[in-house]
Short mmCIF file of C-alpha atoms and ligand atoms in Angstrom, two decimals:
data_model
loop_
_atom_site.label_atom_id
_atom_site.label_comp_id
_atom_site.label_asym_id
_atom_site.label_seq_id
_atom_site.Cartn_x
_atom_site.Cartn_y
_atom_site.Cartn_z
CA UNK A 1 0.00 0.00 0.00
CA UNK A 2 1.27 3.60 -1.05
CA UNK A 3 1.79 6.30 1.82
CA UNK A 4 -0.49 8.42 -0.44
CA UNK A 5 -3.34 5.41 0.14
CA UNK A 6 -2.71 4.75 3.71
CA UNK A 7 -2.53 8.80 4.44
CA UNK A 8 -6.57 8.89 2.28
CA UNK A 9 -7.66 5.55 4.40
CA UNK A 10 -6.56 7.38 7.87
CA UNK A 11 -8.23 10.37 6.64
CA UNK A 12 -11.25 8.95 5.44
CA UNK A 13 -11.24 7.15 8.95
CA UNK A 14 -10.74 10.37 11.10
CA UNK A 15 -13.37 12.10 9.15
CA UNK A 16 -15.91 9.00 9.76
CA UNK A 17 -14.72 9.24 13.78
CA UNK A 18 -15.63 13.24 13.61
CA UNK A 19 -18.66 12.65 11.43
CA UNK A 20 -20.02 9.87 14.48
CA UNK A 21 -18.57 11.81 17.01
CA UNK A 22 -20.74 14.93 15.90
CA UNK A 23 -23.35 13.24 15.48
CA UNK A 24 -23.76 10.98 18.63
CA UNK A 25 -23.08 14.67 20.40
CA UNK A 26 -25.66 16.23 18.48
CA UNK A 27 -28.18 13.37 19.59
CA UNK A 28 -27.84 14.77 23.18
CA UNK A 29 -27.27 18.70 22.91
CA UNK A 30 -26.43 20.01 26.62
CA UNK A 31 -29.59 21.80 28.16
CA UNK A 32 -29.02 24.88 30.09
CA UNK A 33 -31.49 26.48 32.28
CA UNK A 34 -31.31 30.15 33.26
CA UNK A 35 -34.27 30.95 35.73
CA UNK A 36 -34.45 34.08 37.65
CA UNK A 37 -36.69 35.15 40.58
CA UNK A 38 -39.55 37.43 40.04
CA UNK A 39 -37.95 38.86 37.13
CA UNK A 40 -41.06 41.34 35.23
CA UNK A 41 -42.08 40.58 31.55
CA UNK A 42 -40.69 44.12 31.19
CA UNK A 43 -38.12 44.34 32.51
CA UNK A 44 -35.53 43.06 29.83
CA UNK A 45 -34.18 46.00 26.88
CA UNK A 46 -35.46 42.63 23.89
CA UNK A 47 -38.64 43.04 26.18
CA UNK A 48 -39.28 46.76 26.02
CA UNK A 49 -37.62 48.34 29.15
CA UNK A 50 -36.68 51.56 28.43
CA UNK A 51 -33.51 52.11 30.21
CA UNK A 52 -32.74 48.53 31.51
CA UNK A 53 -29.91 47.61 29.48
CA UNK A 54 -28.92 43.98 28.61
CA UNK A 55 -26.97 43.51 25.38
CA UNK A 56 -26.16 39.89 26.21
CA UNK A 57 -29.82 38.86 26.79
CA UNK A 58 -30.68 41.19 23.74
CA UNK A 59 -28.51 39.76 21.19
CA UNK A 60 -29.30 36.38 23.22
CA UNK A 61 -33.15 36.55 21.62
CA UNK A 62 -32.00 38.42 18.41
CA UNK A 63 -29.90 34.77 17.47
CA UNK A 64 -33.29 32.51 19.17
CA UNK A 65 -36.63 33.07 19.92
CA UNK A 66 -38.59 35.47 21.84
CA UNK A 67 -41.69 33.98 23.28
CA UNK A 68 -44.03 36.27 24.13
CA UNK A 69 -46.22 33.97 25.47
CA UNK A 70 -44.38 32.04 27.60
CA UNK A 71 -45.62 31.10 31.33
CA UNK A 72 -44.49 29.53 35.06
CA UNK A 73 -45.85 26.89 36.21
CA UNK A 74 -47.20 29.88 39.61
CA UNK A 75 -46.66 32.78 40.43
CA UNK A 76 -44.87 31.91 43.66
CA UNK A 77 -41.54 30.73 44.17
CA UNK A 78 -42.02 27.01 45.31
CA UNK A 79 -44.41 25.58 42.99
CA UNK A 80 -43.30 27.47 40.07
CA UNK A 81 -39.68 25.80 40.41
CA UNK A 82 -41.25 22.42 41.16
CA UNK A 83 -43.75 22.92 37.69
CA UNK A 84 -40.33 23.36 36.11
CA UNK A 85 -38.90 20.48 36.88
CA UNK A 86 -41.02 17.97 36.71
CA UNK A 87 -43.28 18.65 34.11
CA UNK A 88 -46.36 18.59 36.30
CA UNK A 89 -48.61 21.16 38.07
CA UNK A 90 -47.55 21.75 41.39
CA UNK A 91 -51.34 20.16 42.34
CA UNK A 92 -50.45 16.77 41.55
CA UNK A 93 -47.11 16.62 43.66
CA UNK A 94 -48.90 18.78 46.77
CA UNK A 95 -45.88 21.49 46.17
CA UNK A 96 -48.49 24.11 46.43
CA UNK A 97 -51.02 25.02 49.25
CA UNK A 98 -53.51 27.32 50.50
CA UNK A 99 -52.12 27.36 54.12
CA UNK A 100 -48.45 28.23 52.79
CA UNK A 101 -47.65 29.57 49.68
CA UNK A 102 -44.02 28.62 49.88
CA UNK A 103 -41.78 26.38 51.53
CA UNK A 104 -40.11 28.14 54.49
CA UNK A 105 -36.72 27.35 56.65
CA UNK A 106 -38.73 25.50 59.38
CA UNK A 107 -41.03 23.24 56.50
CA UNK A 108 -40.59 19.79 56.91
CA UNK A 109 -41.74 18.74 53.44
CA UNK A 110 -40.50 19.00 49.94
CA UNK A 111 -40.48 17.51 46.48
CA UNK A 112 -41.77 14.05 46.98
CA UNK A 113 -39.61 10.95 46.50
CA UNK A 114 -41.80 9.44 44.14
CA UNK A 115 -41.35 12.67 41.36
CA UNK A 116 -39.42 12.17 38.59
CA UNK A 117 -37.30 15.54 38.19
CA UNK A 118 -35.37 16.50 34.38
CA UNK A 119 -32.04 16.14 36.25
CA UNK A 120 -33.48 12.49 36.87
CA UNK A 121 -34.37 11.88 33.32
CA UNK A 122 -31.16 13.62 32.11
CA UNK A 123 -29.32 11.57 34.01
CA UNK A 124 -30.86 8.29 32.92
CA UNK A 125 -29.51 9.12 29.40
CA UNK A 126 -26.01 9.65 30.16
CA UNK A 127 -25.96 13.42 31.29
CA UNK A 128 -23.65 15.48 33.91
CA UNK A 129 -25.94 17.75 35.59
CA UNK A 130 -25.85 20.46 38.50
CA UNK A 131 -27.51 22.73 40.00
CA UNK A 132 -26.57 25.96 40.87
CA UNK A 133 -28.32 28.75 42.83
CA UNK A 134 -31.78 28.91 44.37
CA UNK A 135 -33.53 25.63 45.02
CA UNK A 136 -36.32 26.08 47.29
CA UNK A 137 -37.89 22.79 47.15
CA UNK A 138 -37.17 21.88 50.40
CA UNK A 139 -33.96 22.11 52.60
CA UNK A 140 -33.59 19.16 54.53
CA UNK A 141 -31.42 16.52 52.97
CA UNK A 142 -33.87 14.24 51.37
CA UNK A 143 -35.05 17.17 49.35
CA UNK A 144 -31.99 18.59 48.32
CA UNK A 145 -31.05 18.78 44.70
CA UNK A 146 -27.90 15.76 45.20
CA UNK A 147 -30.97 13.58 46.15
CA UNK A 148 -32.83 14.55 43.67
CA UNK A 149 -30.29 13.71 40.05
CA UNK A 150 -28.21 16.56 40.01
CA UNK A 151 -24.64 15.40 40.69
CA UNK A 152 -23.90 18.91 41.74
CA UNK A 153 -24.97 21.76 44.09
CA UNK A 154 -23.70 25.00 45.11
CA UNK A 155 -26.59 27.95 46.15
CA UNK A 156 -28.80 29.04 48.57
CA UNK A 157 -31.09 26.64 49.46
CA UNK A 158 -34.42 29.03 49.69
CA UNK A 159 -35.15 32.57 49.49
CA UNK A 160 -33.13 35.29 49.95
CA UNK A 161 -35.04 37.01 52.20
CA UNK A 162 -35.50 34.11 54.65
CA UNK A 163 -33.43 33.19 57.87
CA UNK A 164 -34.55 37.00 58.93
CA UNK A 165 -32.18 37.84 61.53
CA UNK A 166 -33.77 38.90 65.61
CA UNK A 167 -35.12 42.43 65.17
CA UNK A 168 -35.15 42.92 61.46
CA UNK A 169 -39.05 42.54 60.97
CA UNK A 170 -39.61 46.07 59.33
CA UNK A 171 -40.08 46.52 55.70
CA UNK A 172 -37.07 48.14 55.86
CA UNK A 173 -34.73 45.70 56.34
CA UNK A 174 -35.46 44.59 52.40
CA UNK A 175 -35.62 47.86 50.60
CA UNK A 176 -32.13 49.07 52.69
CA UNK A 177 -30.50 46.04 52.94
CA UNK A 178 -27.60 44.33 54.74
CA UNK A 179 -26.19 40.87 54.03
CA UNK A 180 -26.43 40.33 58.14
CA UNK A 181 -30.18 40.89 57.99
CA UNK A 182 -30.62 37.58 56.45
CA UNK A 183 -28.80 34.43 57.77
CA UNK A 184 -29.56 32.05 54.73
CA UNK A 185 -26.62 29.59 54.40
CA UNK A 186 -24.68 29.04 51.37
CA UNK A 187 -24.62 24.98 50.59
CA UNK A 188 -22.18 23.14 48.16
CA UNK A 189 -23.56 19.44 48.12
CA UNK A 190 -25.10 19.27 51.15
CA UNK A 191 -22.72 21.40 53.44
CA UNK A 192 -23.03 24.92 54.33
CA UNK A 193 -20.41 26.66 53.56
CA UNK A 194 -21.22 30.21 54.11
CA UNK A 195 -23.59 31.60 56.85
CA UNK A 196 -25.02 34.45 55.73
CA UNK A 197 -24.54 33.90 52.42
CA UNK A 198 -22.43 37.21 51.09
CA UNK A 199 -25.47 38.11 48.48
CA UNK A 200 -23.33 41.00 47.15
CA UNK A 201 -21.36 38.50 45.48
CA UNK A 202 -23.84 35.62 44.74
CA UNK A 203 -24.66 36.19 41.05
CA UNK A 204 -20.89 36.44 40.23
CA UNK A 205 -20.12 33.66 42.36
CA UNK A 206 -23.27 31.45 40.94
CA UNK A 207 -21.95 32.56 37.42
CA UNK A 208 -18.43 31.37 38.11
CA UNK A 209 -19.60 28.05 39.99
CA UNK A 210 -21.96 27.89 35.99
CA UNK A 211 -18.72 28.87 34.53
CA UNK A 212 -16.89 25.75 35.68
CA UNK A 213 -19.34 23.76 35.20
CA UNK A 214 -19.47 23.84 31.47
CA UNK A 215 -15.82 23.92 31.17
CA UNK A 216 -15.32 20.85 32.87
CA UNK A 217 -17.89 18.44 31.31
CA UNK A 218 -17.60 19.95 28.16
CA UNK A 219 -17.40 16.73 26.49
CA UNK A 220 -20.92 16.53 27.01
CA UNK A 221 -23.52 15.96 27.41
CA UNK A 222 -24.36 18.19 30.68
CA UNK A 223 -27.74 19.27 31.85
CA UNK A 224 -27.16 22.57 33.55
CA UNK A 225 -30.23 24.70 35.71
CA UNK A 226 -28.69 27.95 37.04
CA UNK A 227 -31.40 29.31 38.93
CA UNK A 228 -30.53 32.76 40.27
CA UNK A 229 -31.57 34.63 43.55
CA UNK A 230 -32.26 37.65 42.10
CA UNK A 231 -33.85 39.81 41.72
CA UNK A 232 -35.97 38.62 44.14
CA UNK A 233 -35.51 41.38 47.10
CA UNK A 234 -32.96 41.98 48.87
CA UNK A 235 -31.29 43.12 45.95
CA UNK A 236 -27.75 42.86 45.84
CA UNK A 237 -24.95 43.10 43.04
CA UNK A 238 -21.41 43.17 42.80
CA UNK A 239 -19.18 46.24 43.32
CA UNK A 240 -18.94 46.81 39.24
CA UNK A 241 -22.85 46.85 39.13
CA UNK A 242 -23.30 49.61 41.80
CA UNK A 243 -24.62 52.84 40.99
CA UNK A 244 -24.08 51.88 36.77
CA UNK A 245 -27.69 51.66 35.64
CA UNK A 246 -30.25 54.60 34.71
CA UNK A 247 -32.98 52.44 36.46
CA UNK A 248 -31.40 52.55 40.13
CA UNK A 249 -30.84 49.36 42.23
CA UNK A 250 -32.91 47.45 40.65
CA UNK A 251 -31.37 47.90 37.20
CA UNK A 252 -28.12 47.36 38.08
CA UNK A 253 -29.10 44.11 39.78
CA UNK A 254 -30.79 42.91 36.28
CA UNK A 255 -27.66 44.61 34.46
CA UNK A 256 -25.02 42.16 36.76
CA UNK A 257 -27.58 38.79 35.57
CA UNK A 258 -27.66 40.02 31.19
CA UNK A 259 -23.37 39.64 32.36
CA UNK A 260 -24.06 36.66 33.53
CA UNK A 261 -25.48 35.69 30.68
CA UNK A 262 -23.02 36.97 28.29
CA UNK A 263 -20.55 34.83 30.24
CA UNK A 264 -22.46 31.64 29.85
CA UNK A 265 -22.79 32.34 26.25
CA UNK A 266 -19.31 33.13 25.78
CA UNK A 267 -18.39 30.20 27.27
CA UNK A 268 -19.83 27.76 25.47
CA UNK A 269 -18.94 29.76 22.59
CA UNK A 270 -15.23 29.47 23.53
CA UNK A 271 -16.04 26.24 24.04
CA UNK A 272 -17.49 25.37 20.97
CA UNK A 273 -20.30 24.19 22.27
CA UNK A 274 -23.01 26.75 21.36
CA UNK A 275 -24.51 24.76 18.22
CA UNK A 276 -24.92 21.97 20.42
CA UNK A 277 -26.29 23.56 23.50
CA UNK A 278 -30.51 24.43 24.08
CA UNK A 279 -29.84 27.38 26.37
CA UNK A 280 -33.41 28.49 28.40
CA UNK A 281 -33.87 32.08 29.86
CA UNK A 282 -37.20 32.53 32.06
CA UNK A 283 -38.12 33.29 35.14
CA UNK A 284 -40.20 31.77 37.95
CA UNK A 285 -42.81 34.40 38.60
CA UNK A 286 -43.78 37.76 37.64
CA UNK A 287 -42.37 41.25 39.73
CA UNK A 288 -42.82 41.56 43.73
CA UNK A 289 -45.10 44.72 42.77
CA UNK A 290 -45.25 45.82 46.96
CA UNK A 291 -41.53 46.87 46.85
CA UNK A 292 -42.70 49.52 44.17
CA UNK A 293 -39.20 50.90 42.70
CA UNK A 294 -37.14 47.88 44.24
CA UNK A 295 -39.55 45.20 42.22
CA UNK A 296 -39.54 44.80 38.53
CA UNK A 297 -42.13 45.61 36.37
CA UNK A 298 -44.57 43.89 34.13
CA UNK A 299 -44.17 46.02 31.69
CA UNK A 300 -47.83 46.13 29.59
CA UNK A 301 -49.24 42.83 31.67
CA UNK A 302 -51.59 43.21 34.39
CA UNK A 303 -50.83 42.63 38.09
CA UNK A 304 -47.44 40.71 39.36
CA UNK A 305 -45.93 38.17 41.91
CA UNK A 306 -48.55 36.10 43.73
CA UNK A 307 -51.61 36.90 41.12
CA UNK A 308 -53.39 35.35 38.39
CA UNK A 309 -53.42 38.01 35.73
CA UNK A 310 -51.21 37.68 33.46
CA UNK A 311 -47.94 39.71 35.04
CA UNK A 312 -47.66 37.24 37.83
CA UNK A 313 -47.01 34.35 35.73
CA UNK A 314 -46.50 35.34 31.80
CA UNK A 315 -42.34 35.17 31.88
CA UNK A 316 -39.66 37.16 29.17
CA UNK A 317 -38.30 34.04 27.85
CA UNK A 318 -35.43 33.37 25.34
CA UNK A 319 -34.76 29.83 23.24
CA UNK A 320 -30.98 29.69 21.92
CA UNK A 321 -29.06 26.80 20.35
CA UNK A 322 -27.75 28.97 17.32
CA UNK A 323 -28.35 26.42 14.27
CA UNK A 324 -31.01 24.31 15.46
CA UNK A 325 -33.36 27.13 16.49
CA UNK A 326 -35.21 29.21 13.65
CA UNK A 327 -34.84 32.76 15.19
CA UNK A 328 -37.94 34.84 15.65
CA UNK A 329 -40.66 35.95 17.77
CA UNK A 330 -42.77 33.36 18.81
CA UNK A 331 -46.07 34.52 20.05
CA UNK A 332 -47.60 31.16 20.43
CA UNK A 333 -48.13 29.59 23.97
CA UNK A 334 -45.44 27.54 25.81
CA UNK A 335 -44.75 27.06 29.79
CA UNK A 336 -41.88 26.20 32.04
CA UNK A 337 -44.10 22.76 32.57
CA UNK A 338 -42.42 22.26 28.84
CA UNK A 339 -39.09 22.38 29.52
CA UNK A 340 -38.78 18.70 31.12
CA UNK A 341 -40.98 17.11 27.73
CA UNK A 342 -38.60 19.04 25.67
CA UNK A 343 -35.58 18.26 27.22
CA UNK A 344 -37.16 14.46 26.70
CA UNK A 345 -37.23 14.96 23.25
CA UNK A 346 -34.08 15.86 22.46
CA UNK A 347 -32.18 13.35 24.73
CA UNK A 348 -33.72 10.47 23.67
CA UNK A 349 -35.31 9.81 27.12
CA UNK A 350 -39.09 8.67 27.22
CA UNK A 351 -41.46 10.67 28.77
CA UNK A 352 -43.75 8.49 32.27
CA UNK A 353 -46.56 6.80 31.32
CA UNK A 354 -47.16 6.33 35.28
CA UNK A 355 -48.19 9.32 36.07
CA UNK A 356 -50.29 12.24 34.40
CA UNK A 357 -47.79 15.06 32.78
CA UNK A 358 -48.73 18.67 31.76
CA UNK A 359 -45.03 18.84 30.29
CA UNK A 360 -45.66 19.50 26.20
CA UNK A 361 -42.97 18.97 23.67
CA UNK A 362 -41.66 22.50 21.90
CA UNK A 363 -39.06 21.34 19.65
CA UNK A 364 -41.17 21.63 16.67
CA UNK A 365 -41.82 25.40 17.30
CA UNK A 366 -37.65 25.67 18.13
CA UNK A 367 -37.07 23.80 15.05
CA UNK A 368 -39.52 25.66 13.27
CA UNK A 369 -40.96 22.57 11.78
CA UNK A 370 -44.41 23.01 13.47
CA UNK A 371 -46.73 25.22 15.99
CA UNK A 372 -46.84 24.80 19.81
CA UNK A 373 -48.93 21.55 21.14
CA UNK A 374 -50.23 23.66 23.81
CA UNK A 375 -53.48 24.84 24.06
CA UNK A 376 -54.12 26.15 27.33
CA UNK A 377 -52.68 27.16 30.68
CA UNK A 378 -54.24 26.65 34.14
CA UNK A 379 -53.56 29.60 36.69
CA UNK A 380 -53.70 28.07 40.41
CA UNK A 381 -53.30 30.10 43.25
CA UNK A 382 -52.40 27.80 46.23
CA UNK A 383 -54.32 24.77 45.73
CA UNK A 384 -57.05 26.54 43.37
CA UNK A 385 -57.70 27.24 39.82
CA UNK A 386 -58.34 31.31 39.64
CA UNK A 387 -58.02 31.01 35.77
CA UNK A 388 -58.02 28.77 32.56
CA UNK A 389 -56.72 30.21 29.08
CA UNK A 390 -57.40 28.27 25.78
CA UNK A 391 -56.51 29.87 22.94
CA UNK A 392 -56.92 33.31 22.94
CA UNK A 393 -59.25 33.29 25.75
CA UNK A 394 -58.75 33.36 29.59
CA UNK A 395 -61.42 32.88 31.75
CA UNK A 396 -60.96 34.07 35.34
CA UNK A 397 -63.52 32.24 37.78
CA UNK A 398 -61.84 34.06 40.69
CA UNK A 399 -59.42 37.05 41.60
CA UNK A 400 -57.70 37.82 44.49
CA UNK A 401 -55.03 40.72 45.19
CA UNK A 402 -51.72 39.68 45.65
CA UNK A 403 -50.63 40.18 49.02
CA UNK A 404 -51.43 41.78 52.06
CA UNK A 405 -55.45 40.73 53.19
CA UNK A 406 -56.69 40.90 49.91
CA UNK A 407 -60.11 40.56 49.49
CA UNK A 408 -61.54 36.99 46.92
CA UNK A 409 -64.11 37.86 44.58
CA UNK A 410 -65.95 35.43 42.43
CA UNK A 411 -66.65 35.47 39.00
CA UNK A 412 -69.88 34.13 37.40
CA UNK A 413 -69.77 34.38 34.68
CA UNK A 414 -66.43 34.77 34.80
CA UNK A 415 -64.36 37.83 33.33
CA UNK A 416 -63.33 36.78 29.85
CA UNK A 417 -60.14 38.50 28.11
CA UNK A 418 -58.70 37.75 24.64
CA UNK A 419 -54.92 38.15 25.39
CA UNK A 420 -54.17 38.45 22.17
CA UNK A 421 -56.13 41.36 21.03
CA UNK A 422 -55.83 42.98 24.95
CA UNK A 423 -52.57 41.60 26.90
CA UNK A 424 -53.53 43.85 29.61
CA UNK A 425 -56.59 42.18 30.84
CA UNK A 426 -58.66 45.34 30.41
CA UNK A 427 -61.76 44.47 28.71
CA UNK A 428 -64.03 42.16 30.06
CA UNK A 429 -66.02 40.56 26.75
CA UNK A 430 -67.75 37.33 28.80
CA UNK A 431 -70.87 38.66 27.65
CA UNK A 432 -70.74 38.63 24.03
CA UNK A 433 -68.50 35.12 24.23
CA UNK A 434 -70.37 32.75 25.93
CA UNK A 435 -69.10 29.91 23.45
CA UNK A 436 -65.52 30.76 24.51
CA UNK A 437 -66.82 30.44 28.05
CA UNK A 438 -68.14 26.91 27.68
CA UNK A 439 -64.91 25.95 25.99
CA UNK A 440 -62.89 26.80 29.29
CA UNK A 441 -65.51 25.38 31.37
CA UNK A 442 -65.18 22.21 29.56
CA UNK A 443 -61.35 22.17 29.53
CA UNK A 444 -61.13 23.06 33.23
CA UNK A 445 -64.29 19.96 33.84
CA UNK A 446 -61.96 18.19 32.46
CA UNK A 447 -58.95 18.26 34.55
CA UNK A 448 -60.81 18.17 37.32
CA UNK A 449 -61.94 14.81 36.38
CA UNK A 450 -58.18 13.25 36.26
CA UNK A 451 -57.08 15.66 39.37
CA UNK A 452 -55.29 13.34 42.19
CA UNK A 453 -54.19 15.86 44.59
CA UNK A 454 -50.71 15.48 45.74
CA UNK A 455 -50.36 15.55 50.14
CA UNK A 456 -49.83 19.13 50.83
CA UNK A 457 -45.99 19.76 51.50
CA UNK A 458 -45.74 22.84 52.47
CA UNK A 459 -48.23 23.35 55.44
CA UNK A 460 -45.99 21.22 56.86
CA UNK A 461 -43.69 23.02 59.24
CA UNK A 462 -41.31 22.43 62.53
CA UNK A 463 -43.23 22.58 66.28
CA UNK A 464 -41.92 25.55 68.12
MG1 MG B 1 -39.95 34.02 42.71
#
């Protein structure tokens, strides 16, 4: 054999080796999941704020897709993180409740054993995964995220604004804040290895930990959710985020998060990873509208945290995998319930057949090979459905303020909106839709047929 034939056959070889090497890596693309805390649907520059400013998350949804129609799971913390990740209303694992809205540092329940979590799925097919930042489905070992398939942990383990310290009950204490105010520990694994966490620094530190992360299981594939504390109040940021943005505190603290997002991008850029990598940016629940200036806003949506109009739980959310994803704007509905069907899809992993999912598949819509399978969204508050939208339409049965001692009113009929002719929830139209009306009633009949309530976990809590 001539050198010139063995030097083509060892060519031909390595590019056979590359080809099934690219291939069996793009079979599994890494999944990253960027959540923030009661970040507004306005409160991003691709999402209209005015002087917000986040090139990174800008450019982000300029190379993916904008949904602008994209929901939580709740408006509250806890059962919007546990909609997340496992694909299932918060109802039907009893991670939400009408005696608690969220789990607490004396709660003695959390995700249940029995739930099948993405990290879990992920896992099953071959994937590194880790968790960084805020976890708040439960503290106590059983519940934390090691136990439950991430290999990996390093955050806070609830809210931010938890672990209040003696004599720091005013409102004060959040709006002016100090890091000793609130003693939340700082876990890796299962340790604590800060206590109180130094928040100024969290959002670097979480994007460093994120950072690391990629770089060292680069080979792939990874499964990454990097759930940050803010800007749920206190608000901190880092010394190079103080006093830089036109919109005060709370803009720098969204300023220091687009960074962070720039220097997940860039990594996996660097990396080369970035056309095989399904990066997710959302958030778990609409703005904390009491803290006026220090909360976010939701920008042309109607009320906020803790509320079933559409600002509590309708989310700014960005799709990137540049390649894969057809960029655009993608008005057409999708929820964080989602994320664990299409992270199924495109690892290869089944989805249960043991249990009922709400979790729909949205690679066709990133692919732009078809629309969105879903068709409607249910609105709980605690353990209740306030509101059903199908279509168009949303239907609220009840309303409730959002905090403080708000006052329930029901709704019969209920108010009707068309969100897509009136975002902002301002013109009632039940009475000249009645067929819409039956339509909801008929879609919300029938998931109260299949409902199993899960056992409430969080009235659960430590006796003093
Ligand atoms: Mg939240």
């Amino acid at each position: 054999m001539t050198d010139q034939r063995i030097f083509t056959l060892l060519a031909c070889a390595l590019v056979a080796l590359t080809t099934c090497m690219v291939a069996q890596a793009a079979d599994k693309p890494n999944i990253v999941v960027i959540f923030c805390d009661d970040l507004g649907y306005g409160d991003l520059g691709a999402f209209g704020h005015p002087t917000i400013q986040t090139p990174n998350l800008d450019r982000m949804a300029a190379e993916g897709q904008k949904w602008t129609s994209f929901y939580a799971a709740a408006s509250v913390c806890t059962p919007s993180r546990a909609g997340l990740l496992t694909g299932r209303l918060p109802i039907r694992n009893g991670m939400c409740s009408d005696k608690r809205r969220v789990l607490f540092p004396d709660s003695t329940g959390g995700i249940p054993e029995n739930e099948l979590l993405i990290s879990e799925a992920l896992k099953a097919q071959g994937y590194a995964t880790a968790a960084i930042g805020k976890w708040h489905l439960g503290h106590l070992p059983q519940y934390l995220p090691t136990n439950n398939g991430f290999d990996y942990y390093y955050g806070i383990p609830y809210s931010n604004d938890m672990d209040r310290a003696p004599n720091t009950k005013q409102i004060k204490v959040f709006v002016d804040p100090k890091i000793e105010y609130f003693e939340v520990p700082l876990l890796r694994n299962e340790e604590i290895i800060e206590r109180p966490a130094d928040q100024t620094t969290i959002t670097r530190r979480y994007t460093e930990e994120a950072v690391q992360f990629i770089k060292s299981k680069k080979d792939g594939p990874f499964f990454l959710y990097l759930a940050h504390s803010m800007p749920h109040i206190p608000l901190f940021r880092s010394p190079p985020f103080e006093n830089t943005s036109r919109r005060g505190l709370y803009g720098d603290v969204i300023e220091e998060i687009d960074w962070s997002v720039g220097q997940v991008l860039d990594t996996l850029r660097d990396e080369g990873l970035a056309d095989n990598t399904l990066v997710v940016f959302t958030s778990d629940n609409g703005p904390w509208l009491i803290f006026k200036e220090q909360g976010g806003s939701a920008g042309l949506l109607r009320g906020g945290k803790g509320g079933t109009f559409e600002g509590g739980m309708r989310e700014p959310t960005i799709f990137w995998w540049p390649g894969a994803i057809a960029p655009g704007v993608v008005a057409e509905m999708g929820s964080t319930l989602d994320i664990f069907a299409t992270a199924c899809a495109l690892s290869g992993a089944t989805m249960p057949t043991d249990r009922i999912m709400d979790s729909h598949d949205l690679s066709p819509v990133l692919r732009g090979t078809g629309p969105s399978p879903r068709e409607d969204m249910f609105y709980y508050r605690g353990a209740q459905v306030f509101a059903v939208r199908r279509g168009p339409f949303k239907a609220h049965f009840q309303t409730k303020g959002e905090y403080g001692s708000p006052k329930l009113a029901v709704h019969e009929p209920p108010l009707l909106y068309n969100l897509e002719h009136d975002p902002s929830e301002k013109y009632n139209i039940a009475e000249a839709n009645p067929e819409a009306i039956e339509a909801i009633r008929k879609t919300l009949a029938a998931h109260n047929d299949t409902l199993v309530r899960g056992k409430d976990q969080l009235a659960g809590r430590i006796a003093k």
